[in-house]
Amino acid sequence: MARKQRTPRWLEAARRRGPEAPAGPGADWLTRALGRAGVLPRAEAEQAIRDGRVEVDGRVEREPFAPVGEGTRVRVDGVERALTRQVRVLMFHKTSGPVVHGSDPEGVGTVFERLRAVLPPELQGFEWYAVGRLDRDTTGLLLFTNDEQLVRHSTAPETHLPKRYVARVEGQPPEPALARLREGLMLEDGPTRPAEAVLRAPDVVALTLTEGRHHQVKRMLAAVGHPVLALHREAVGQVVLDVAEGAWRELSGAEVAQGLGFQPGAD
Ligand code: URA
């Protein structure tokens, strides 16, 4: 028997509220808008709303999916908070171990917990989204942002944002293996786009991809007979990892615009 599809909560709320769905500049659902603006991360925002601590245009609002816009006046615990759109992006140096998932059934820890553990109070109010995924055992550059449009831009297949990985592999890949990586090869989910492949040491390959399929680096290197032993990401777009393991820093507006090719509102 076919499983009954659950209607997403945002859709249920939108149907209940009818014509009041968010529209116009900065339009969003209250919970999400609070996380994006750095007031409270989504789970805390939802709880605060249910607890009656949030006022919208002078009235206590208990609906987490209430529509708001940039002109909406919001108070949390009696303090007025701006919902102005601001795109914030963090670089984080992921260590081997934590998962890039919200859920953690194996109890190994998540990158979100690792990031929050080192962020200052003024950045704790944001909902941080990981920009793409890295495997548990992959180290290196992981970007986080409060802006879902930036996540979509950076991870969309058509953006072709280059990602540079360094892999230590089994054996010593000869030139024909590197040529196959460069030209593109066939994986079970289709052909890969041409990539840059450079030998940095006899068993170390720097591979730059302009797509981001599941376990792609590991699958490509296995396909040419050199399975990955250790994998590290050192750059996304023109943004190169420059903080120590477990550390973070915020990207400048220029790094976001030029390094990631992202203009808010353009996608
Ligand atoms: N490709 C992989 O195989 N693993 C990663 O973590 C990232 C890219």
Short mmCIF file of C-alpha atoms and ligand atoms in Angstrom, two decimals:
data_model
loop_
_atom_site.label_atom_id
_atom_site.label_comp_id
_atom_site.label_asym_id
_atom_site.label_seq_id
_atom_site.Cartn_x
_atom_site.Cartn_y
_atom_site.Cartn_z
CA MET A 1 0.00 0.00 0.00
CA ALA A 2 1.31 3.48 -0.86
CA ARG A 3 2.47 5.49 2.16
CA LYS A 4 0.34 8.51 2.95
CA GLN A 5 2.32 11.69 2.23
CA ARG A 6 2.38 14.15 5.15
CA THR A 7 1.58 17.71 4.18
CA PRO A 8 4.57 19.89 5.13
CA ARG A 9 3.86 22.14 8.11
CA TRP A 10 4.61 25.32 6.17
CA LEU A 11 1.99 24.32 3.59
CA GLU A 12 -0.60 23.51 6.25
CA ALA A 13 0.07 26.90 7.82
CA ALA A 14 -0.08 28.68 4.47
CA ARG A 15 -3.44 27.04 3.69
CA ARG A 16 -4.80 28.04 7.07
CA ARG A 17 -3.65 31.60 6.61
CA GLY A 18 -4.77 31.90 2.99
CA PRO A 19 -3.90 35.22 1.34
CA GLU A 20 -1.55 36.23 4.16
CA ALA A 21 1.33 34.10 2.80
CA PRO A 22 4.68 35.98 2.81
CA ALA A 23 5.14 38.34 -0.14
CA GLY A 24 7.33 41.35 -0.92
CA PRO A 25 10.89 42.22 0.13
CA GLY A 26 12.28 40.07 2.96
CA ALA A 27 9.02 38.11 3.13
CA ASP A 28 9.33 34.94 5.16
CA TRP A 29 7.82 32.81 7.90
CA LEU A 30 8.39 34.21 11.37
CA THR A 31 10.56 31.35 12.67
CA ARG A 32 12.80 31.31 9.63
CA ALA A 33 13.07 35.10 9.53
CA LEU A 34 14.28 35.16 13.15
CA GLY A 35 16.97 32.56 12.37
CA ARG A 36 18.07 34.37 9.22
CA ALA A 37 18.30 37.74 11.00
CA GLY A 38 20.40 36.32 13.85
CA VAL A 39 17.75 36.83 16.54
CA LEU A 40 17.21 33.18 17.50
CA PRO A 41 18.08 29.92 15.72
CA ARG A 42 14.99 28.21 14.33
CA ALA A 43 14.30 25.67 17.07
CA GLU A 44 14.68 28.33 19.78
CA ALA A 45 12.61 30.80 17.76
CA GLU A 46 9.79 28.28 17.45
CA GLN A 47 9.82 27.65 21.19
CA ALA A 48 9.90 31.38 21.99
CA ILE A 49 6.90 31.93 19.70
CA ARG A 50 4.94 29.09 21.29
CA ASP A 51 5.82 30.47 24.72
CA GLY A 52 4.27 33.84 23.77
CA ARG A 53 7.58 35.74 23.94
CA VAL A 54 7.35 37.13 20.40
CA GLU A 55 5.19 40.09 19.31
CA VAL A 56 4.47 40.95 15.69
CA ASP A 57 3.22 44.46 14.99
CA GLY A 58 2.24 44.88 18.62
CA ARG A 59 0.40 41.54 19.08
CA VAL A 60 1.70 38.31 20.64
CA GLU A 61 2.11 35.87 17.76
CA ARG A 62 1.94 32.15 18.61
CA GLU A 63 2.07 30.84 15.04
CA PRO A 64 5.68 29.94 14.05
CA PHE A 65 4.67 30.14 10.38
CA ALA A 66 3.16 33.60 10.56
CA PRO A 67 4.19 35.62 7.49
CA VAL A 68 6.48 38.60 8.04
CA GLY A 69 8.32 41.08 5.82
CA GLU A 70 11.10 43.64 6.26
CA GLY A 71 8.64 46.27 7.43
CA THR A 72 7.15 44.01 10.11
CA ARG A 73 7.92 45.14 13.66
CA VAL A 74 9.03 42.24 15.81
CA ARG A 75 9.77 42.23 19.53
CA VAL A 76 11.31 39.31 21.40
CA ASP A 77 11.07 39.42 25.20
CA GLY A 78 9.94 43.03 24.81
CA VAL A 79 13.01 44.08 22.76
CA GLU A 80 12.54 45.29 19.19
CA ARG A 81 14.56 43.25 16.67
CA ALA A 82 15.25 44.09 13.01
CA LEU A 83 14.54 41.45 10.37
CA THR A 84 16.78 43.12 7.78
CA ARG A 85 18.32 40.74 5.30
CA GLN A 86 22.05 40.25 5.84
CA VAL A 87 24.07 37.52 4.18
CA ARG A 88 26.63 36.08 6.57
CA VAL A 89 29.07 33.36 5.58
CA LEU A 90 31.56 31.52 7.77
CA MET A 91 34.49 29.36 6.79
CA PHE A 92 34.98 26.41 9.16
CA HIS A 93 37.82 23.91 9.20
CA LYS A 94 36.10 20.56 9.61
CA THR A 95 37.98 17.81 11.37
CA SER A 96 37.52 14.11 10.66
CA GLY A 97 34.62 12.69 12.71
CA PRO A 98 31.50 14.86 12.85
CA VAL A 99 28.68 14.43 10.37
CA VAL A 100 27.25 17.20 8.18
CA HIS A 101 23.68 16.31 9.17
CA GLY A 102 21.19 17.74 11.61
CA SER A 103 20.44 14.26 12.96
CA ASP A 104 23.11 12.11 14.54
CA PRO A 105 21.77 8.59 15.21
CA GLU A 106 25.27 7.18 15.82
CA GLY A 107 26.09 9.87 18.37
CA VAL A 108 29.36 10.87 16.67
CA GLY A 109 28.60 14.60 16.83
CA THR A 110 27.64 17.05 14.12
CA VAL A 111 29.50 19.92 12.50
CA PHE A 112 26.70 22.21 13.67
CA GLU A 113 27.52 21.38 17.30
CA ARG A 114 31.25 21.84 16.63
CA LEU A 115 30.64 25.22 15.03
CA ARG A 116 28.33 26.49 17.78
CA ALA A 117 30.87 25.45 20.41
CA VAL A 118 33.38 27.98 19.06
CA LEU A 119 31.13 30.84 17.92
CA PRO A 120 30.89 34.08 19.94
CA PRO A 121 27.49 35.06 21.44
CA GLU A 122 26.74 37.58 18.65
CA LEU A 123 26.71 34.77 16.07
CA GLN A 124 24.76 32.24 18.14
CA GLY A 125 21.37 33.71 17.19
CA PHE A 126 21.68 32.73 13.53
CA GLU A 127 20.42 29.53 11.99
CA TRP A 128 23.56 28.21 10.26
CA TYR A 129 23.14 26.09 7.14
CA ALA A 130 26.03 24.01 5.82
CA VAL A 131 26.84 24.84 2.19
CA GLY A 132 26.97 21.35 0.73
CA ARG A 133 28.23 18.21 2.40
CA LEU A 134 31.49 16.58 3.34
CA ASP A 135 31.81 12.95 4.40
CA ARG A 136 32.43 12.21 8.07
CA ASP A 137 36.07 11.38 7.46
CA THR A 138 36.71 14.31 5.08
CA THR A 139 38.53 17.30 6.57
CA GLY A 140 38.81 20.87 5.39
CA LEU A 141 36.75 23.79 4.18
CA LEU A 142 33.07 23.77 5.03
CA LEU A 143 31.10 26.97 4.55
CA PHE A 144 28.11 27.89 6.70
CA THR A 145 25.59 30.61 5.97
CA ASN A 146 22.37 32.08 7.33
CA ASP A 147 21.10 32.52 3.75
CA GLU A 148 19.30 29.66 2.03
CA GLN A 149 19.60 31.38 -1.34
CA LEU A 150 23.39 31.26 -1.02
CA VAL A 151 23.18 27.52 -0.24
CA ARG A 152 21.10 26.98 -3.37
CA HIS A 153 23.46 29.12 -5.49
CA SER A 154 26.61 27.36 -4.29
CA THR A 155 25.27 23.81 -4.53
CA ALA A 156 23.19 24.10 -7.73
CA PRO A 157 24.70 21.87 -10.47
CA GLU A 158 24.38 24.71 -13.01
CA THR A 159 26.54 27.12 -10.94
CA HIS A 160 29.65 24.95 -11.53
CA LEU A 161 31.41 26.45 -8.51
CA PRO A 162 34.86 24.80 -8.42
CA LYS A 163 35.76 22.80 -5.30
CA ARG A 164 39.38 21.77 -4.81
CA TYR A 165 40.14 18.55 -2.95
CA VAL A 166 43.42 16.94 -2.04
CA ALA A 167 43.35 13.16 -1.80
CA ARG A 168 45.97 10.73 -0.57
CA VAL A 169 45.36 7.56 -2.50
CA GLU A 170 46.38 3.94 -2.71
CA GLY A 171 49.20 3.42 -5.20
CA GLN A 172 50.73 6.05 -7.44
CA PRO A 173 48.36 7.27 -10.18
CA PRO A 174 50.12 7.29 -13.56
CA GLU A 175 49.46 9.94 -16.23
CA PRO A 176 46.69 7.93 -18.02
CA ALA A 177 44.70 7.76 -14.76
CA LEU A 178 45.03 11.53 -14.32
CA ALA A 179 44.00 12.03 -17.95
CA ARG A 180 40.79 10.04 -17.34
CA LEU A 181 39.98 12.24 -14.32
CA ARG A 182 40.58 15.35 -16.44
CA GLU A 183 38.51 14.22 -19.40
CA GLY A 184 35.60 12.94 -17.34
CA LEU A 185 34.69 9.33 -16.71
CA MET A 186 31.56 7.26 -16.36
CA LEU A 187 30.16 6.69 -12.85
CA GLU A 188 26.98 4.76 -12.02
CA ASP A 189 25.01 8.04 -11.95
CA GLY A 190 26.37 9.33 -15.26
CA PRO A 191 29.49 10.92 -16.75
CA THR A 192 31.56 13.38 -14.73
CA ARG A 193 32.38 16.85 -16.01
CA PRO A 194 35.99 17.53 -17.01
CA ALA A 195 38.07 18.15 -13.88
CA GLU A 196 41.50 19.49 -13.05
CA ALA A 197 43.82 16.78 -11.72
CA VAL A 198 47.37 17.52 -10.57
CA LEU A 199 49.81 15.21 -8.85
CA ARG A 200 51.23 16.91 -5.73
CA ALA A 201 53.23 13.88 -4.60
CA PRO A 202 53.39 10.35 -6.06
CA ASP A 203 50.31 9.35 -4.01
CA VAL A 204 48.61 12.75 -3.59
CA VAL A 205 46.15 14.11 -6.17
CA ALA A 206 44.67 17.60 -6.17
CA LEU A 207 41.31 17.32 -7.91
CA THR A 208 39.12 20.32 -8.76
CA LEU A 209 35.49 19.52 -9.55
CA THR A 210 32.78 21.83 -10.82
CA GLU A 211 29.98 19.58 -9.60
CA GLY A 212 29.24 17.97 -6.27
CA ARG A 213 27.74 14.51 -6.49
CA HIS A 214 27.60 12.14 -3.54
CA HIS A 215 31.08 10.75 -2.64
CA GLN A 216 32.22 12.00 -6.03
CA VAL A 217 35.96 12.33 -5.36
CA LYS A 218 36.14 8.90 -3.74
CA ARG A 219 34.15 7.33 -6.57
CA MET A 220 36.24 8.98 -9.29
CA LEU A 221 39.55 7.94 -7.78
CA ALA A 222 38.30 4.42 -7.12
CA ALA A 223 37.15 4.27 -10.76
CA VAL A 224 40.72 4.90 -11.96
CA GLY A 225 42.09 2.25 -9.57
CA HIS A 226 43.36 4.49 -6.75
CA PRO A 227 40.95 4.44 -3.80
CA VAL A 228 41.11 7.40 -1.43
CA LEU A 229 42.86 6.93 1.91
CA ALA A 230 42.38 10.51 3.18
CA LEU A 231 40.44 13.42 1.75
CA HIS A 232 40.68 17.15 2.43
CA ARG A 233 38.90 20.13 0.80
CA GLU A 234 41.07 23.21 0.51
CA ALA A 235 39.01 25.63 -1.60
CA VAL A 236 35.48 26.46 -2.73
CA GLY A 237 35.31 28.96 -5.59
CA GLN A 238 38.18 31.39 -4.93
CA VAL A 239 37.83 30.97 -1.17
CA VAL A 240 40.84 29.07 0.20
CA LEU A 241 40.84 27.53 3.68
CA ASP A 242 43.11 29.58 5.94
CA VAL A 243 42.09 28.73 9.51
CA ALA A 244 43.35 25.97 11.80
CA GLU A 245 41.45 22.69 12.40
CA GLY A 246 38.21 23.31 14.28
CA ALA A 247 38.52 27.10 13.86
CA TRP A 248 36.35 29.50 11.86
CA ARG A 249 36.30 33.03 10.46
CA GLU A 250 33.72 35.17 8.73
CA LEU A 251 34.05 35.88 4.99
CA SER A 252 34.02 39.48 3.82
CA GLY A 253 31.37 40.77 1.41
CA ALA A 254 34.00 40.77 -1.37
CA GLU A 255 34.86 37.12 -0.70
CA VAL A 256 31.19 36.21 -0.93
CA ALA A 257 30.62 38.26 -4.11
CA GLN A 258 33.84 37.48 -5.96
CA GLY A 259 35.02 34.30 -4.28
CA LEU A 260 31.65 32.53 -4.43
CA GLY A 261 30.10 34.57 -7.25
CA PHE A 262 27.02 35.28 -5.14
CA GLN A 263 24.83 38.39 -5.41
CA PRO A 264 21.83 38.38 -3.05
CA GLY A 265 18.58 38.49 -4.97
CA ALA A 266 20.23 37.55 -8.29
CA ASP A 267 19.29 33.83 -8.34
N1 URA B 1 33.76 13.80 -2.48
C1 URA B 1 33.82 12.76 -1.62
O1 URA B 1 33.98 11.62 -2.04
N2 URA B 1 33.68 13.02 -0.32
C2 URA B 1 33.54 14.26 0.19
O2 URA B 1 33.46 14.44 1.42
C3 URA B 1 33.49 15.32 -0.71
C4 URA B 1 33.59 15.07 -2.05
#
